XYZ file of C-alpha atoms in Angstrom:
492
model
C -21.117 21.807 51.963
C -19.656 18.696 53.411
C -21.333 18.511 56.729
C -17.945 16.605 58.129
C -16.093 20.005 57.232
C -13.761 20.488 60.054
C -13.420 23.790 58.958
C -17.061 24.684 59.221
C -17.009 28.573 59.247
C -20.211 28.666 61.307
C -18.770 27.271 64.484
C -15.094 27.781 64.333
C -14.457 25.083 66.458
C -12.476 22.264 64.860
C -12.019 19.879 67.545
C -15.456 19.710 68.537
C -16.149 18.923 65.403
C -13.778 16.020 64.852
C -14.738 13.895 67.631
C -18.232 14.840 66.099
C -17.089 12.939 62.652
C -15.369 10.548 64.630
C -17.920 9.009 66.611
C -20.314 9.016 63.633
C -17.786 7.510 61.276
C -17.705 4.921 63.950
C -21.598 4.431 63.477
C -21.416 4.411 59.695
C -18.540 2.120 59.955
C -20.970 -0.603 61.885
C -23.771 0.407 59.898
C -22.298 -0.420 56.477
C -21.208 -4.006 58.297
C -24.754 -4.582 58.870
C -26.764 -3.331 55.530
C -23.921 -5.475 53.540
C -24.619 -8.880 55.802
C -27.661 -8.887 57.934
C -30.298 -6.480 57.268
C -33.117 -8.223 55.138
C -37.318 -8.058 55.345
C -39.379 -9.896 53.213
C -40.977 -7.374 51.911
C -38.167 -5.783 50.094
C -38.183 -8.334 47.705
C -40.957 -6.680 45.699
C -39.090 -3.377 45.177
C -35.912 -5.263 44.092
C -37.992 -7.041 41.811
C -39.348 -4.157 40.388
C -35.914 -3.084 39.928
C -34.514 -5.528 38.255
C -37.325 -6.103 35.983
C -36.915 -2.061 35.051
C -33.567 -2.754 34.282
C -34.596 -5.588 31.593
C -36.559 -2.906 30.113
C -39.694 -3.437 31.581
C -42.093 -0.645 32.383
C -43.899 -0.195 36.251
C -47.535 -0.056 35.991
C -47.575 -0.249 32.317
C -46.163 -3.892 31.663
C -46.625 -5.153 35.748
C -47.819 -3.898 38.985
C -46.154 -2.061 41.276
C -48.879 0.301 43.800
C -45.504 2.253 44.789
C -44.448 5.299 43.641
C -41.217 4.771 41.368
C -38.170 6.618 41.557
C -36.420 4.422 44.337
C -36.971 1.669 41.602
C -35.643 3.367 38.661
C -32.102 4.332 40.900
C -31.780 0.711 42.202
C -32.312 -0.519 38.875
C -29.915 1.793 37.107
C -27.166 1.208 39.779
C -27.673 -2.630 39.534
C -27.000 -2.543 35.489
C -23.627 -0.868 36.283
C -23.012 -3.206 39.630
C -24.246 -6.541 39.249
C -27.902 -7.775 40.189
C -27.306 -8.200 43.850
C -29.122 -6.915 46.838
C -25.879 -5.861 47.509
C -26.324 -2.904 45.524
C -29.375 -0.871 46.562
C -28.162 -1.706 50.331
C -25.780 0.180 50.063
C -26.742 2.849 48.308
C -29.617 2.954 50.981
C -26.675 2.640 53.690
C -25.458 5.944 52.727
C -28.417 7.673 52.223
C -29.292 6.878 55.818
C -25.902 7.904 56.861
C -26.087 11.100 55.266
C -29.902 11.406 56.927
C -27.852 10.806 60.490
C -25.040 13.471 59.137
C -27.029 16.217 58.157
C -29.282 16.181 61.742
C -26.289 16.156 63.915
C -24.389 18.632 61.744
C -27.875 21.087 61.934
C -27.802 20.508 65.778
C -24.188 21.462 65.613
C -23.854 24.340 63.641
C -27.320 25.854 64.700
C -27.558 24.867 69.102
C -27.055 28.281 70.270
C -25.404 27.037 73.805
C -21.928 26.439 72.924
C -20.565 24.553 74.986
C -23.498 22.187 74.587
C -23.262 21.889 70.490
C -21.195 18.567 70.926
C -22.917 17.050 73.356
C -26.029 17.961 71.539
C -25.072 16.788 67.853
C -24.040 13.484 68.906
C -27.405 12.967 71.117
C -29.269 13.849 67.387
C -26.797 11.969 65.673
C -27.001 8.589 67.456
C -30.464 8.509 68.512
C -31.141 8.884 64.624
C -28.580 6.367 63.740
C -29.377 3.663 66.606
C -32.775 3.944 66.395
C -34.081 0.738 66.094
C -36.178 0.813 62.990
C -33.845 3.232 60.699
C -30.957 0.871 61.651
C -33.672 -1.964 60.947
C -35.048 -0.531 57.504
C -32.980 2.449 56.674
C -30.658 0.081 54.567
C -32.956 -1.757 52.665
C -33.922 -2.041 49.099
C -37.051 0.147 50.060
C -37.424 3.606 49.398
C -37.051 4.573 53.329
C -32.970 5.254 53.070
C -33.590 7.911 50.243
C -36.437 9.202 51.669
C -34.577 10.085 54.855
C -31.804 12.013 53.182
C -34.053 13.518 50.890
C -36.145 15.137 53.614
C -33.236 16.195 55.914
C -31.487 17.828 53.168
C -34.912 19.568 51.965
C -35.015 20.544 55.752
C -31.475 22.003 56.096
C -32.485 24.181 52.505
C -35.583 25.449 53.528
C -33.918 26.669 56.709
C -31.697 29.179 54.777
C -33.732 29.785 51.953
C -36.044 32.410 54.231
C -32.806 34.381 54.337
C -32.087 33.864 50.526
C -33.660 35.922 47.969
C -32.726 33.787 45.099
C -35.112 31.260 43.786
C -32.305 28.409 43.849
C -32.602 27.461 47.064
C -36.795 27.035 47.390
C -36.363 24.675 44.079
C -33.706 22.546 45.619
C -36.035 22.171 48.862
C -38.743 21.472 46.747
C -37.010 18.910 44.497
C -35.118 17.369 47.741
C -39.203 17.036 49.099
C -40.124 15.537 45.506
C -37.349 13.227 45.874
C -38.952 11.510 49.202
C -42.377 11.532 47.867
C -41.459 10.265 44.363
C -39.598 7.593 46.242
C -42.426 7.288 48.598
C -45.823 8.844 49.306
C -45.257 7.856 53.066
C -43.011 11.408 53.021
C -45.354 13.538 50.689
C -46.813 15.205 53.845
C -43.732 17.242 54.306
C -43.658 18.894 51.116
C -46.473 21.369 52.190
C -45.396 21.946 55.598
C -41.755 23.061 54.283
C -43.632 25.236 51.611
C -46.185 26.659 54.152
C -43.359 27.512 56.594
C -40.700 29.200 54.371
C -43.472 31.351 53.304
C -44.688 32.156 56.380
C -41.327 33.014 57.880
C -39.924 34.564 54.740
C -37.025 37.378 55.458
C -35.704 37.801 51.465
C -37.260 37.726 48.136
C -40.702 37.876 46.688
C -42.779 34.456 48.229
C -44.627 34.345 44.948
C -41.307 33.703 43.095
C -40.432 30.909 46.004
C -43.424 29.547 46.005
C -43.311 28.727 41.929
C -39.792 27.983 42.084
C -40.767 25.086 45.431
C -43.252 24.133 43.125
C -40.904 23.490 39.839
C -38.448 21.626 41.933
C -41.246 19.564 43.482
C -42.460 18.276 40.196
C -39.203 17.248 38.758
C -39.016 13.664 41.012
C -42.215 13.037 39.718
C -41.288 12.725 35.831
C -41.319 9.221 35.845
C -45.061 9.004 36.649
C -45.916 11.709 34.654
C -44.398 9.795 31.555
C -45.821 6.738 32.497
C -49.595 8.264 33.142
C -49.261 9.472 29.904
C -48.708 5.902 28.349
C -51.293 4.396 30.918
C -53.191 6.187 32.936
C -55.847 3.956 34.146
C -52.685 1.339 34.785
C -50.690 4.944 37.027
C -53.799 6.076 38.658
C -54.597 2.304 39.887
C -51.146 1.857 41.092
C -50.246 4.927 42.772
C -53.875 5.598 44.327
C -56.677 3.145 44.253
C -54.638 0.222 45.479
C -53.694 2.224 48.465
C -57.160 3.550 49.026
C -59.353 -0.396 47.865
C -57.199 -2.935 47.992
C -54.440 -2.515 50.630
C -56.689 -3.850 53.492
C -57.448 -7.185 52.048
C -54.343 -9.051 53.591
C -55.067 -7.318 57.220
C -59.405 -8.175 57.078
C -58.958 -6.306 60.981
C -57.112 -3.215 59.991
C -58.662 -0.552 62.277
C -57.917 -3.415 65.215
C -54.323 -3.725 63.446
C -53.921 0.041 63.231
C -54.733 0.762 66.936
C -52.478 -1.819 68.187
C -49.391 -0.130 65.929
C -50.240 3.295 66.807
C -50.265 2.658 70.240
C -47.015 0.452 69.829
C -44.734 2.937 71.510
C -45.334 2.716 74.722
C -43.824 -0.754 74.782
C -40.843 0.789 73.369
C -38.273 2.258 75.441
C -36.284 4.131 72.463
C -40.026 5.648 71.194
C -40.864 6.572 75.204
C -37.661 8.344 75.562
C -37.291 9.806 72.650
C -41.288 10.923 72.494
C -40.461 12.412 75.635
C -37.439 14.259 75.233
C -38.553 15.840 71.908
C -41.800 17.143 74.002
C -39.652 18.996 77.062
C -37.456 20.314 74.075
C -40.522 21.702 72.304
C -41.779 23.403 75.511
C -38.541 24.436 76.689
C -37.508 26.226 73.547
C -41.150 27.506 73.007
C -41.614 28.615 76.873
C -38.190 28.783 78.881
C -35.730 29.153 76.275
C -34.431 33.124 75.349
C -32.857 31.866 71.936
C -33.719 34.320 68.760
C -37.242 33.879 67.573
C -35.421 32.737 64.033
C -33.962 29.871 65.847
C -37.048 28.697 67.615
C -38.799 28.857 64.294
C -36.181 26.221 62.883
C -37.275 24.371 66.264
C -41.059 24.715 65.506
C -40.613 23.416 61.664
C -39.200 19.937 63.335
C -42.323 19.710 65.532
C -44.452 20.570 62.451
C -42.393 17.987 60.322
C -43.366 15.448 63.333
C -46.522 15.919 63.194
C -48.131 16.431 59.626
C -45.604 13.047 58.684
C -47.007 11.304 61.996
C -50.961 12.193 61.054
C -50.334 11.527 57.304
C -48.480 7.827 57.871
C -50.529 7.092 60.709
C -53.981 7.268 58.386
C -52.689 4.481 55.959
C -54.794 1.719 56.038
C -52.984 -0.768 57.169
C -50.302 1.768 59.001
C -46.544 -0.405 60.522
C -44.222 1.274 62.904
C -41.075 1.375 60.360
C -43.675 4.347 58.936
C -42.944 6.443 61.205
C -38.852 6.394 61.226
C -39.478 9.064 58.600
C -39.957 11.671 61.578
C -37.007 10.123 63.560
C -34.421 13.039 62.612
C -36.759 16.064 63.402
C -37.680 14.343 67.055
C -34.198 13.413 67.422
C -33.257 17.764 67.202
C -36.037 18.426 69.533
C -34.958 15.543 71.746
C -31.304 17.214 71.980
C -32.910 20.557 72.916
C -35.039 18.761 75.969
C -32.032 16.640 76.919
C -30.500 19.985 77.487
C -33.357 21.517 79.368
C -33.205 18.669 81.767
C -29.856 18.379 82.820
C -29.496 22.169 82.641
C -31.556 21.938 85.475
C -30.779 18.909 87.012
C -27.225 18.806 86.737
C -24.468 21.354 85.843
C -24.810 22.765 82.969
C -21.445 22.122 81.295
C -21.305 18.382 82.342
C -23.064 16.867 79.250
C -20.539 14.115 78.979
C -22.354 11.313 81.239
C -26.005 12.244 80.016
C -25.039 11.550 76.327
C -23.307 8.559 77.493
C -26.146 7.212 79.506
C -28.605 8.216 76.194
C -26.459 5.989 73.454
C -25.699 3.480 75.316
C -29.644 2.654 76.410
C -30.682 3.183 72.442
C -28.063 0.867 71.742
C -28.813 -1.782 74.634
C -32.685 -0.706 72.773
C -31.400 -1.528 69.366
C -29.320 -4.539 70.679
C -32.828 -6.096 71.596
C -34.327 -5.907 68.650
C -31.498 -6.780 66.151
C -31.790 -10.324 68.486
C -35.230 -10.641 67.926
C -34.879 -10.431 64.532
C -31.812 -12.433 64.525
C -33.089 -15.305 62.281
C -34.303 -12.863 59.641
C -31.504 -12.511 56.200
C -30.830 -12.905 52.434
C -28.536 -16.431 53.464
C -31.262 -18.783 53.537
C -32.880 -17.619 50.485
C -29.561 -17.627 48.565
C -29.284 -21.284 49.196
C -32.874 -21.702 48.162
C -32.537 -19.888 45.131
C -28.988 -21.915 44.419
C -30.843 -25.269 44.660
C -33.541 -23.940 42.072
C -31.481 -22.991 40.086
C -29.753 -26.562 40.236
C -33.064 -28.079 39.307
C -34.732 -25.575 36.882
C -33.612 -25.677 33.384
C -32.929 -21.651 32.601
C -35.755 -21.311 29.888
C -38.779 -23.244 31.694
C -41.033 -21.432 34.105
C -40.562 -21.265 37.645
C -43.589 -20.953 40.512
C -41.781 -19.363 43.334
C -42.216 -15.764 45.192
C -40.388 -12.341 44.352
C -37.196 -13.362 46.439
C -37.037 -16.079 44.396
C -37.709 -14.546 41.299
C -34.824 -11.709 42.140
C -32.072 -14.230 43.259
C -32.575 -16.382 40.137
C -32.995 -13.328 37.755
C -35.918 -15.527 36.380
C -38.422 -12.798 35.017
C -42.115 -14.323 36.790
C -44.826 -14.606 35.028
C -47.374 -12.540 33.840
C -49.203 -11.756 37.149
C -46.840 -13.209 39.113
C -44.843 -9.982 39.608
C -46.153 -9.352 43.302
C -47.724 -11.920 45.839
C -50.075 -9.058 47.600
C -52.220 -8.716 44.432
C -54.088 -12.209 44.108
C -56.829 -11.583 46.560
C -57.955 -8.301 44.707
C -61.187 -9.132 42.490
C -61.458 -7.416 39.380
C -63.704 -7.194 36.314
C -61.477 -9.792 33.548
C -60.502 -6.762 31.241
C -59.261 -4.891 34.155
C -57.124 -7.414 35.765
C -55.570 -8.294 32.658
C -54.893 -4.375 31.803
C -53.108 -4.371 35.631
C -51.398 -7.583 35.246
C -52.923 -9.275 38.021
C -54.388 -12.573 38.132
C -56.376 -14.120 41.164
C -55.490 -17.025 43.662
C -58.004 -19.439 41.552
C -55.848 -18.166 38.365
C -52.613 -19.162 40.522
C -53.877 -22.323 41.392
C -55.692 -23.598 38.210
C -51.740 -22.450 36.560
C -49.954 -24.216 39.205
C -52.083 -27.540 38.698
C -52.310 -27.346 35.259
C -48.549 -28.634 35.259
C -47.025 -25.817 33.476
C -44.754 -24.835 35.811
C -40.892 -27.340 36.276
C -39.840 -26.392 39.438
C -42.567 -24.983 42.394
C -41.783 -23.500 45.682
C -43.743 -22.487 48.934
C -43.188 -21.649 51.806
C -47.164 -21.784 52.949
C -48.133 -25.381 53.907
C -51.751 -24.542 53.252
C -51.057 -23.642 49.936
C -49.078 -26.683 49.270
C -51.685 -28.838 50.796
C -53.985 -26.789 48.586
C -52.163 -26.979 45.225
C -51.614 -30.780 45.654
C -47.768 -29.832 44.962
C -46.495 -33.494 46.236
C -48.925 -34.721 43.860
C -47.908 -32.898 41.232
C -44.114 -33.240 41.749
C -42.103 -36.523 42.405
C -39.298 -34.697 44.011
C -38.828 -32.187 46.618
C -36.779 -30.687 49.155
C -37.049 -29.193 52.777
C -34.835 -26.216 53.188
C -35.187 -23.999 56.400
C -39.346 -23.336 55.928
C -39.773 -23.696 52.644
C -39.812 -26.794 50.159
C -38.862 -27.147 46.229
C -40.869 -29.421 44.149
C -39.500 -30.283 40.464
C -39.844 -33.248 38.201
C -43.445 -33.430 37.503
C -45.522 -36.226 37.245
C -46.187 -37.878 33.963
């Protein structure tokens, strides 16, 4: 069901419900604006990379590395052969998953807040305090799997919801394949699998759980085809990728990781959108589990969000190292719990039906939030690189090799390398048959390539490593652009 149905049969209320699409067609409006002009991080580049190489015919794990779970690769890449091989692309795509992430929490607020004249107020407090929250506005758009991830777990949410009243096995498998989705995207979301499994189970009302529970379980699998085809043409390459990187390897670029971990985990409570909406979703837990008289069916809906919360918050928060944009996967189940506290407090504090002025006061501080932190990372987009990438391409003949980074790489559609294929793999030390069977090569490897003289054009952004590398030996020309510098003609 369209969730901007103005004639939703559940509510009955049509104008409520316009001026619920209107103000979030406003968001999406802005939001599009930004994922097509501004939103960028570095570390996108890899997963575009990935794509593009995919769509050249190149296989993840098996013919380069990628420690990432792949289906957010394989869509990206098999959008960008029908769209061009632009970063346009897979931002938009991840645009509208993250819209339809915001969409389907504020319609469930909507359609299930059992105070009526509250259900407006209510869905657009979900609604924008998913959509302006800093780092889903911040990340939700990128090339990285968080977008898809979001959409897939709200819309594996919204299933499991009715499938306790649903005797047919359809529903369970589409919850399970909507949680497959986010994990075979990313293995940040695989937590919530078990805890929408474990739930609909417990609170079954229909049907036989044995036949939900295998038919949760098909539907789970199904995202995960494309590493069970590729551990069955490598499996040493899959398993090294999609586990023992994460669990060996991932702390070698942060050497203080339990230090670095603290410091993020502890990260909210210099952040007034995390504070407020922490906060919220906790009175809105113990109001609906303590004061609230709402049907015992409802509060169990309520429950599941603080369960989401919290096996996604424990699993995310145990990576090694762990960032903050982690944890936007719980935004939209803390965001429904926040609109149930935001009602408990001005219920009491205020009258009742005057809802207008607290919702006001709530979007515009997570946008005055958001504001803040779309300044600080004012400096940060694809612009500068494009320009880079334009001048190295001016310089570079198209069939000689190229020593640059994965933006690079992406914007020049130059395919890296052997080895080359991701930056965050030269410190790992492996036996020489192993490395070579993972397509990784070391920093010494990198540097005895780089100076051997192979390479036409070379660009950093790292003046130790061009101090190290001897690049303005090596070169005769080069060129300063923003923080980075080209080198090309090499020295006879």
């Amino acid at each position: 069901m369209d969730p901007c149905n103005v004639e939703n049969a559940e509510t009955g209320r049509r104008g409520p419900y316009l001026w619920l699409c209107g103000v979030l067609s406003l968001y999406a409006a802005v939001f599009l604006v930004y994922a097509e002009t501004w939103a960028f991080t570095w570390d996108e580049s890899y997963h575009l990379l990935a794509s593009q190489l995919i769509g050249a015919g190149r296989r993840p794990y098996i013919d380069f590395c990628f420690p990432q779970s792949p289906l957010n690769a394989y869509w990206n890449a098999a959008w960008m052969r029908v769209l061009g091989q632009s970063w346009h692309v897979p931002h938009a795509l991840a645009a509208l998953f993250t819209i339809g992430a915001v969409l389907l929490t504020a319609d469930f607020v909507f359609v299930r807040f059992p105070v009526r004249s509250w259900r407006l107020a209510a869905a657009i407090t979900a609604g924008l305090t998913t959509g302006l929250n800093a780092v889903v506005f911040e990340f939700g758009p990128l090339a990285q799997a968080y977008g898809i991830c979001l959409v897939a777990l709200a819309a594996a949410f919204r299933i499991t919801v009715r499938a306790v009243d649903r005797s047919s096995p359809l529903l369970p498998a589409a919850a399970g394949f909507f949680a497959g989705v986010a994990a075979g995207s990313s293995l940040l979301s695989a937590a919530a699998a078990p805890v929408l499994l474990g739930w609909m189970l417990f609170y079954n009302r229909a049907g036989r759980r044995w036949r939900k529970l295998v038919a949760f379980g098909i539907g789970t699998t199904v995202p995960f085809a494309p590493v069970f085809l590729l551990f069955w043409l490598g499996p040493r390459q899959t398993w090294f990728n999609v586990v023992q990187y994460h669990a060996f390897f991932r702390q070698l670029y942060w050497p203080e990781t339990t230090r670095h971990d603290l410091e993020i985990l502890t990260s909210w409570i210099d952040s007034g959108q995390a504070l407020m909406l922490g906060l919220l979703a906790v009175f809105g837990l113990l109001y609906v589990a303590r004061r609230s008289r709402w049907p015992s069916a409802l509060k169990a809906e309520f429950y599941l969000c603080a369960w989401l919360v919290a096996a996604l918050s424990a699993w995310v928060g145990r990576a090694h190292p762990t960032f903050a944009r982690y944890f936007l996967l719980t935004v939209p189940f803390l965001t429904i719990l926040a609109a149930a506290g935001l009602y408990a407090i001005v219920s009491r504090v205020l009258e009742p039906d005057r809802a207008r002025w607290p919702v006001l006061l709530i979007a515009v501080l997570f946008a005055l939030g958001l504001g803040k932190s779309l300044y600080e990372r004012r400096d940060l987009n694809w612009r500068e690189y494009e320009r880079q990438a334009s001048k190295i391409d001016q310089v570079t003949p198209r069939d000689a090799l190229l020593f640059a980074n994965e933006t690079i790489y992406f914007l020049t559609r130059r395919a890296p390398p052997p080895g080359l294929e991701l930056y965050y793999t030269h410190k790992l030390n492996l036996p020489p048959a192993e490395a070579a069977l993972m397509h990784i090569i070391t920093e010494a490897e990198v540097k005895r390539q780089v100076q051997s003289g192979i390479f036409a054009t070379a660009y950093s952004c790292d003046d130790d490593e061009i101090d190290d590398f001897g690049l303005k030996k090596l070169y005769q020309q080069h060129v300063d652009m923003d923080d980075c510098t080209i080198f090309w003609d090499r020295t006879k």
